[in-house]
Coordinates of C-alpha atoms in Angstrom, one line a residue:
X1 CA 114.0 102.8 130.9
X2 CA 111.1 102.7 128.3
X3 CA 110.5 103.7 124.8
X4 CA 109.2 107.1 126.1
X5 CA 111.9 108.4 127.1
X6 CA 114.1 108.2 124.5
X7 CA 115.3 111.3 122.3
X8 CA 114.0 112.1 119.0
X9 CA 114.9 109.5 115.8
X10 CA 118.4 111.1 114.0
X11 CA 118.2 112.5 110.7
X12 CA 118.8 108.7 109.2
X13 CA 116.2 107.1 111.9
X14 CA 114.1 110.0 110.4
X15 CA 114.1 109.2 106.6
X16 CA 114.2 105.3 107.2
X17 CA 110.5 106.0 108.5
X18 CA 109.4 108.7 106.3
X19 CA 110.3 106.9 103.2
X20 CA 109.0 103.7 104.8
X21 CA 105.8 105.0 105.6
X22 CA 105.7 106.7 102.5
X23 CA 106.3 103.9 100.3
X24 CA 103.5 101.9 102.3
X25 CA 100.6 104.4 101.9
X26 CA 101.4 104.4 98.2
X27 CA 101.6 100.3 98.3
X28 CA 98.1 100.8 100.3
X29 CA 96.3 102.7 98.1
X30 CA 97.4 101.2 94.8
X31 CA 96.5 97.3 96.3
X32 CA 93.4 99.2 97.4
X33 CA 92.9 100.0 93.9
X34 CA 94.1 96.6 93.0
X35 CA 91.4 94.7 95.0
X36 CA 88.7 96.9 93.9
X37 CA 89.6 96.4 90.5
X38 CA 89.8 92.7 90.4
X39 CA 86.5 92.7 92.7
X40 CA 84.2 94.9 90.5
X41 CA 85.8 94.3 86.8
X42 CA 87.1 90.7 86.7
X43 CA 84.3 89.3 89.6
X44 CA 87.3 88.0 90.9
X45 CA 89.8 87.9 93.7
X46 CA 92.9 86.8 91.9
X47 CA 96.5 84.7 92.6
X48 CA 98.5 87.5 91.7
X49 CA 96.3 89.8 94.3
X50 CA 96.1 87.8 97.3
X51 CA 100.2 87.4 96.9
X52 CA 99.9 91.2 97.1
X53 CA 98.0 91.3 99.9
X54 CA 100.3 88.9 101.8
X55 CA 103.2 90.5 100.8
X56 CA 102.1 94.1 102.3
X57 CA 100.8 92.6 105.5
X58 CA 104.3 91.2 105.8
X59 CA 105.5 94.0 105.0
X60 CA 103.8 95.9 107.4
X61 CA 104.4 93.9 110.1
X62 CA 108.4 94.9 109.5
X63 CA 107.5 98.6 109.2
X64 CA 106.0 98.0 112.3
X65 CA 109.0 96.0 113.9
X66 CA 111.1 99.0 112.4
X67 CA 109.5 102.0 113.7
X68 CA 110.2 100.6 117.2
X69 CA 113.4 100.3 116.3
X70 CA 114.4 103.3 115.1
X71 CA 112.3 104.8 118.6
X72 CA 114.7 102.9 120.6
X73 CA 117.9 103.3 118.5
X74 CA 118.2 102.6 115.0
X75 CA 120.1 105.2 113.0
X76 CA 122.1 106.5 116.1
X77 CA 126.0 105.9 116.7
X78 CA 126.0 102.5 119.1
X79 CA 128.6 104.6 121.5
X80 CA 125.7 106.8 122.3
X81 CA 123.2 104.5 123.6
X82 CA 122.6 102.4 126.6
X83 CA 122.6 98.9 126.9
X84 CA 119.1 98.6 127.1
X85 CA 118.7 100.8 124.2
X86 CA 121.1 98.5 122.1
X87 CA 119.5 95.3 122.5
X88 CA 115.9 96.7 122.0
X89 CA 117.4 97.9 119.3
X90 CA 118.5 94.9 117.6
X91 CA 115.7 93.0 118.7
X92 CA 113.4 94.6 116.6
X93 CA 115.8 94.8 113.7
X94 CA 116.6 91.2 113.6
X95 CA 112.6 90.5 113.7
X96 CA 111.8 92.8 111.3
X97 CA 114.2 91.1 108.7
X98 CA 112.4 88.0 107.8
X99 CA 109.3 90.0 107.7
X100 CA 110.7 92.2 104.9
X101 CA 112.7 88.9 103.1
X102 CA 109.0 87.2 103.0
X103 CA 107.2 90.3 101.5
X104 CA 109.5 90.6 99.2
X105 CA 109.4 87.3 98.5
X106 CA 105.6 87.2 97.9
X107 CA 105.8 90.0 95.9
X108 CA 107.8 88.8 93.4
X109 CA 105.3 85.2 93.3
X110 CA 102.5 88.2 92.7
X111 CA 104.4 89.2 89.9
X112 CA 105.3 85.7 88.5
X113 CA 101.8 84.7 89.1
X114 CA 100.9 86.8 86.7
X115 CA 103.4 86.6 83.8
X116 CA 102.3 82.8 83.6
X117 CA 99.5 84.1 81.8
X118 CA 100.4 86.6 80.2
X119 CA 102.1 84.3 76.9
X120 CA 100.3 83.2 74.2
X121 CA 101.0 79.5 72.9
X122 CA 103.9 79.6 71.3
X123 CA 106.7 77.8 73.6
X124 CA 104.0 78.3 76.5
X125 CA 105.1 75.8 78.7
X126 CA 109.1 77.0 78.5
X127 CA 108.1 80.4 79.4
X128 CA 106.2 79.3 82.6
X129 CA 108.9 77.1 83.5
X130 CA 110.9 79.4 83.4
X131 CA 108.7 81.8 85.4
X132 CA 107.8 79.5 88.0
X133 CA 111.6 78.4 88.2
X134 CA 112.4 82.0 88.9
X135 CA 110.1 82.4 91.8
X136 CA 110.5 79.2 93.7
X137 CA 114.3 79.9 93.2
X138 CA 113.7 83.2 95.4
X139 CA 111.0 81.5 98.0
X140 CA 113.7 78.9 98.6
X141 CA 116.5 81.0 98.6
X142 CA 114.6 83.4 101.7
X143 CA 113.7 80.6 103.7
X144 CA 117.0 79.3 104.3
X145 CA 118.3 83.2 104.6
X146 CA 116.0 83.3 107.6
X147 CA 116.9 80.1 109.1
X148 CA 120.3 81.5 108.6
X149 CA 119.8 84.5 110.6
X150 CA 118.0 82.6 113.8
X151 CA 121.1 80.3 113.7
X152 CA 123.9 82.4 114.3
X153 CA 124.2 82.3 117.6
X154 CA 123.3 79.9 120.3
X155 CA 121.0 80.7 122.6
X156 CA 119.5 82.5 119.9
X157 CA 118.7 85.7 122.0
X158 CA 122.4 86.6 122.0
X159 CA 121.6 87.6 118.7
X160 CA 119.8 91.0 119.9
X161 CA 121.2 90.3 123.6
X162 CA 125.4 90.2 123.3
X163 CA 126.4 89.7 127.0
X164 CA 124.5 86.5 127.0
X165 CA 126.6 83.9 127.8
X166 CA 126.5 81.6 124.3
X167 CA 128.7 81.5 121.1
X168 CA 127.8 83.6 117.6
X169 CA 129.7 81.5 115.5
X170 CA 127.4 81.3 112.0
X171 CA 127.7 84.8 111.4
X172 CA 130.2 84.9 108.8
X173 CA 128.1 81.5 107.2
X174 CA 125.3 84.2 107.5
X175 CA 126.9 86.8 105.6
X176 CA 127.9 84.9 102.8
X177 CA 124.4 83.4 102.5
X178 CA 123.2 87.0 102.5
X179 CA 125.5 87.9 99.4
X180 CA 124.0 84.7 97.6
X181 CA 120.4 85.7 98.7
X182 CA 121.2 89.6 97.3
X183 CA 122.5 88.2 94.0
X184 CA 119.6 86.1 93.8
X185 CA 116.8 88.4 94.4
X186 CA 118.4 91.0 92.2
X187 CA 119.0 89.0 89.1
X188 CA 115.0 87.6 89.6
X189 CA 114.3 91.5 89.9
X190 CA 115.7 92.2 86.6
X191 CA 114.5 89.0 84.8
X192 CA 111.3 89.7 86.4
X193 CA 111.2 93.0 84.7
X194 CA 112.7 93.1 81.6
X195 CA 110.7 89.6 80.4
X196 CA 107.4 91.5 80.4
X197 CA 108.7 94.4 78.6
X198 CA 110.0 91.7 75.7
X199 CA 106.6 89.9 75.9
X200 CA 104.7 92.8 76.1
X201 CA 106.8 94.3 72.7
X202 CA 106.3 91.6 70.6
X203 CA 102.5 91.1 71.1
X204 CA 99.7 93.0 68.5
X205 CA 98.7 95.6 71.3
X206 CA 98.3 99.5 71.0
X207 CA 101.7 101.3 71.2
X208 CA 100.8 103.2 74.1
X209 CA 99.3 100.0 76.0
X210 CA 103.2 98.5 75.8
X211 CA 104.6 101.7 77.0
X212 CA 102.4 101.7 80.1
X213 CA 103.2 97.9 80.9
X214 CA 106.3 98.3 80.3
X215 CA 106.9 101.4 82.5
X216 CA 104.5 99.9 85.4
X217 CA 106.7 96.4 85.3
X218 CA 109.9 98.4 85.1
X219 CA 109.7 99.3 88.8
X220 CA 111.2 96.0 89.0
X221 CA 114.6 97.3 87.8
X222 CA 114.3 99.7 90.4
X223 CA 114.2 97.5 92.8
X224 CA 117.0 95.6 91.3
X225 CA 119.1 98.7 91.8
X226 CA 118.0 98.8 95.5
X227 CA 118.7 95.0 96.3
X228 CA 122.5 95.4 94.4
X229 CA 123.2 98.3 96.4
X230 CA 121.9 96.5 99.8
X231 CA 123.7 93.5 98.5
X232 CA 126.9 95.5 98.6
X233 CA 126.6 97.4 102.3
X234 CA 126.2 94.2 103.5
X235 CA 130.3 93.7 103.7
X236 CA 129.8 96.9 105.8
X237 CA 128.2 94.9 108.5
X238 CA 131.5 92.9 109.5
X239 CA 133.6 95.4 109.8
X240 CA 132.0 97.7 111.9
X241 CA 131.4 97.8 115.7
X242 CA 128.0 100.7 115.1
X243 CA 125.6 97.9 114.1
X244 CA 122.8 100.3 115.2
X245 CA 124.0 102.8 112.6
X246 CA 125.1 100.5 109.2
X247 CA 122.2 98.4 110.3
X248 CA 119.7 101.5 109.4
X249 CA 121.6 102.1 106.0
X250 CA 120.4 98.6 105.0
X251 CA 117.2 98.5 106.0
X252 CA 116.5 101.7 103.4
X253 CA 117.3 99.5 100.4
X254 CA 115.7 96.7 101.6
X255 CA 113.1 98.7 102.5
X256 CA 113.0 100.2 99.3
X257 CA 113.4 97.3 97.1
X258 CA 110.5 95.4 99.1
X259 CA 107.9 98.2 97.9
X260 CA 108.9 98.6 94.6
X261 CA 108.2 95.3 94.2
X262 CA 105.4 95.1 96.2
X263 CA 103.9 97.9 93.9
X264 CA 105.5 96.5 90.1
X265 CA 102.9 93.3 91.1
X266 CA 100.0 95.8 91.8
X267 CA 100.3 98.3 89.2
X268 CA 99.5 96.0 86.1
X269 CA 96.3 94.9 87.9
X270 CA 94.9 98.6 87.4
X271 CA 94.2 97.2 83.8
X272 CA 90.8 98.7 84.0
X273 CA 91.4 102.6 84.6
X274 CA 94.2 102.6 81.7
X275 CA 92.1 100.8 79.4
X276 CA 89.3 103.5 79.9
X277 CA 92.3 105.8 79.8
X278 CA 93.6 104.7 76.6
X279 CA 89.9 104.8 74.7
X280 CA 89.3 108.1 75.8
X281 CA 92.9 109.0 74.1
X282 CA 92.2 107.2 70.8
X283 CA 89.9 106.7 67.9
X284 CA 90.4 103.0 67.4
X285 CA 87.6 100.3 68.3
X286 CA 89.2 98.2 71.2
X287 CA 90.6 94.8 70.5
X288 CA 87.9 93.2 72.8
X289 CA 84.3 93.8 71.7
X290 CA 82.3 96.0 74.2
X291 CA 78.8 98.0 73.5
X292 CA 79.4 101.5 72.4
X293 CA 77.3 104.6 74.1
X294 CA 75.3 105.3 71.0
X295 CA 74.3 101.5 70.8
X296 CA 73.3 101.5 74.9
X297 CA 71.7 105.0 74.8
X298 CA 67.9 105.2 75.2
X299 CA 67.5 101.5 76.0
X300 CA 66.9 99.6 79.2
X301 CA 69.1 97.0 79.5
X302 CA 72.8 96.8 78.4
X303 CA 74.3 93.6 77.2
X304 CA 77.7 93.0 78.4
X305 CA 80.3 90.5 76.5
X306 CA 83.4 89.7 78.2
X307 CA 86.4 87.9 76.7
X308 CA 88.6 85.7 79.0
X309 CA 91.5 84.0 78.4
X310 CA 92.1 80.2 77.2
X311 CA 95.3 78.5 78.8
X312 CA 96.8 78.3 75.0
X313 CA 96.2 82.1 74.2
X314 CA 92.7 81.3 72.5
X315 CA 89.2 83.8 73.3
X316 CA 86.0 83.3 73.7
X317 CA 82.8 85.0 74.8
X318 CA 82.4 83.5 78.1
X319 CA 79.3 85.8 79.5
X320 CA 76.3 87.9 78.5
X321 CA 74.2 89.6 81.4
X322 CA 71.7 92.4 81.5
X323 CA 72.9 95.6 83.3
X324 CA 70.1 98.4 84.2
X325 CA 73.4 100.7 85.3
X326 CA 74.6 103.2 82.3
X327 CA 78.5 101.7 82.3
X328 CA 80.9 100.3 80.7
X329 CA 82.1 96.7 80.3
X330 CA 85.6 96.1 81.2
X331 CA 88.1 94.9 79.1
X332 CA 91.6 93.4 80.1
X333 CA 94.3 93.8 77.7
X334 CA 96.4 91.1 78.9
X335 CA 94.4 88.3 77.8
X336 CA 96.0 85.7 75.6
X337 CA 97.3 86.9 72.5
X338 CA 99.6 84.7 70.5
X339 CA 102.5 86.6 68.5
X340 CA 100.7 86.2 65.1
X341 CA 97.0 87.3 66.1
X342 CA 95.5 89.1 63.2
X343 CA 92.4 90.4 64.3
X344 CA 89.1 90.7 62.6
X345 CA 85.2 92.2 63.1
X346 CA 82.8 90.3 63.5
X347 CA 79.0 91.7 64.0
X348 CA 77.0 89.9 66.6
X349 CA 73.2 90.3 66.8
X350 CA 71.6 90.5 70.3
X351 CA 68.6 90.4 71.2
X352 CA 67.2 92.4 73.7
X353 CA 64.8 94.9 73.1
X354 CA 66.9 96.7 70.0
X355 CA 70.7 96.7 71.4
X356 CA 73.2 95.7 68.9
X357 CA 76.9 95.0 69.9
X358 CA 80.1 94.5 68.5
X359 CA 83.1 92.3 69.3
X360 CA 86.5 91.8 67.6
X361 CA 87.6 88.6 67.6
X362 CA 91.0 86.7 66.8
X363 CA 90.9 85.4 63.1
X364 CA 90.7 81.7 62.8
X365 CA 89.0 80.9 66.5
X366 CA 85.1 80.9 65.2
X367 CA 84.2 77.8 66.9
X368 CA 85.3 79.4 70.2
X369 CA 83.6 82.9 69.8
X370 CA 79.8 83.5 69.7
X371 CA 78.5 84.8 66.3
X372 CA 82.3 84.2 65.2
X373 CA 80.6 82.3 61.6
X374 CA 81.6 85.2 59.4
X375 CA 77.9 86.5 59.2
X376 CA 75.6 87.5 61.5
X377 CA 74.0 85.7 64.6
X378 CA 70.7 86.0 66.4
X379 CA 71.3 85.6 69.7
X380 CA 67.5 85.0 72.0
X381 CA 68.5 86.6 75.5

């Protein structure tokens, strides 16, 4: 018997793999975006993006392992398939697992990557303990949930392959390691999104700039939802004979809360497009300085001044380069800002040809910011 010749996916098989795939071409395009983003804006391949990356590559390795599955058998009654059938069955499933614990996994280090800099300075090195803490927690916590899983039975094919001779006793330890590993990855979910929205609140950024963080960092409570609700059809799993069917059920929500979070650390690294988004919608200079079209129209060169991030929440102009392309700089609004920024205008001089620019810099940090004096600057470019 091969994989051919086996009926059509049920109506469960069928939506585990349309909602899968689904969730993964969304996931693709937005890390798509993601790369791009950090490549062209931030001349950058960042932490937070490579953990992204890792984690959908994982990830689709399990959809992978999971679509064979669900060909052979996953989502049908177990009294309806073939022995052969079962075990491929399970073989996939079980190898698909870790696959989906280490996405997730990854995911959430993407997100924690990026919190860490996030804060400004005050109690800085409590909130990336904190951070940090939360994420190892969850790495350590899978590891050990997959070891789990390959130590339930010995030989450890009896785990897909039940009339090998062998014994399956760690599958009760198993379980109960599953429960601790689903109330762990759900409360990091939540903490994981509802610290962001607190930060994110409390900061001197546009209203409409919190609101979008905090609705693209809220997927995480999403996928908090998911993991409680796998957590909980896990019990289902011991009593019940149809593995191949309450197996399916609980690959959806882990499924589901491995994207979610997959996409809550991608989503925030579209900076970029909402900035551009965001100017087009208001009146207001940005808080970062950038040249405006009137001051780059009719000459040849635009000069571009980027602000980056000091580990203690402090900014600085870090670059100045001539660009013969009509576009704008970038700006990222989650560099540093401490909770008491007050932010002031300072008028910068440069010199090439006639451009003039203007940057906004945090009141009190002139000896970090070119032309940052008070008065104005000549700058020879």
């Amino acid at each position: 018997m091969d994989i051919s010749s086996n009926p059509p996916a049920t109506k469960l098989g069928s939506i585990l793999l349309e909602a899968s795939w689904s969730l993964f071409g969304i996931s693709f395009l937005i890390l798509g975006l993601r790369l791009f983003s950090d490549l062209y804006f931030m001349r950058s391949f960042r932490l937070p993006s490579f953990f992204t990356l890792l984690g959908l590559l994982l990830g689709l390795a399990g959809q992978i392992l999971i679509t064979y599955s669900v060909r052979w058998g996953l989502g049908r009654h177990i009294e309806g398939l073939e022995p052969k059938q079962i075990e491929m069955t399970m073989t996939y499933i079980w190898h698909a697992q870790p696959m989906q614990l280490l996405a997730n996994a990854s995911g959430k280090l993407a997100i924690a990557t990026l919190l860490v800099t996030l804060h400004g300075p005050k109690f800085a090195r409590a909130k990336s303990i904190f951070i940090w803490t939360l994420a190892a927690t969850q790495a350590i916590i899978v590891v050990i949930a997959i070891a789990m899983i390959y130590a339930q039975c010995r030989p450890v094919q009896k785990l897909w392959r039940v009339t090998l001779p062998g014994v399956c006793d760690g599958r009760v330890r198993n379980e109960n390691w599953a429960y601790l590993q689903g109330g762990v990855s759900s409360s990091v979910d939540l903490a994981l999104a509802i610290y962001p929205i607190v930060l994110f609140w409390d900061l001197r950024i546009q209203a409409l700039k919190k609101l979008i963080l905090s609705v693209l960092f809220a997927f995480g409570i999403i996928a908090c939802i998911c993991s409680i609700v796998r957590t909980v059809n896990i019990s289902r799993l011991g009593h019940t004979s149809d593995l191949t069917h309450a197996v399916a059920q609980l690959v959806i929500w882990n499924t589901a809360e491995m994207y979610l979070v997959l996409l809550a650390g991608s989503l925030p690294g579209l900076s970029p497009y909402f900035n551009k988004r965001i100017r087009a919608l208001s009146n207001r200079n940005s808080s970062y300085g950038y040249p405006s079209r009137q001051s780059r129209a009719g000459h040849k060169h635009d000069i571009v001044l980027k602000l980056s991030s000091l580990p203690h929440g402090r900014s600085k102009a870090f670059a100045s380069r001539n660009n013969n392309k009509n576009e704008e700089s970038s700006e990222n609004f989650f560099s540093g800002m401490s909770n008491r920024d007050i932010m002031k205008t300072t008028e910068v001089n440069v010199v090439s040809g006639e451009s003039t620019s203007r940057a906004q810099t945090p009141h009190g940090q002139g000896d970090e910011t070119a032309g940052s004096h008070g008065g104005k600057e000549k700058l020879g470019v």
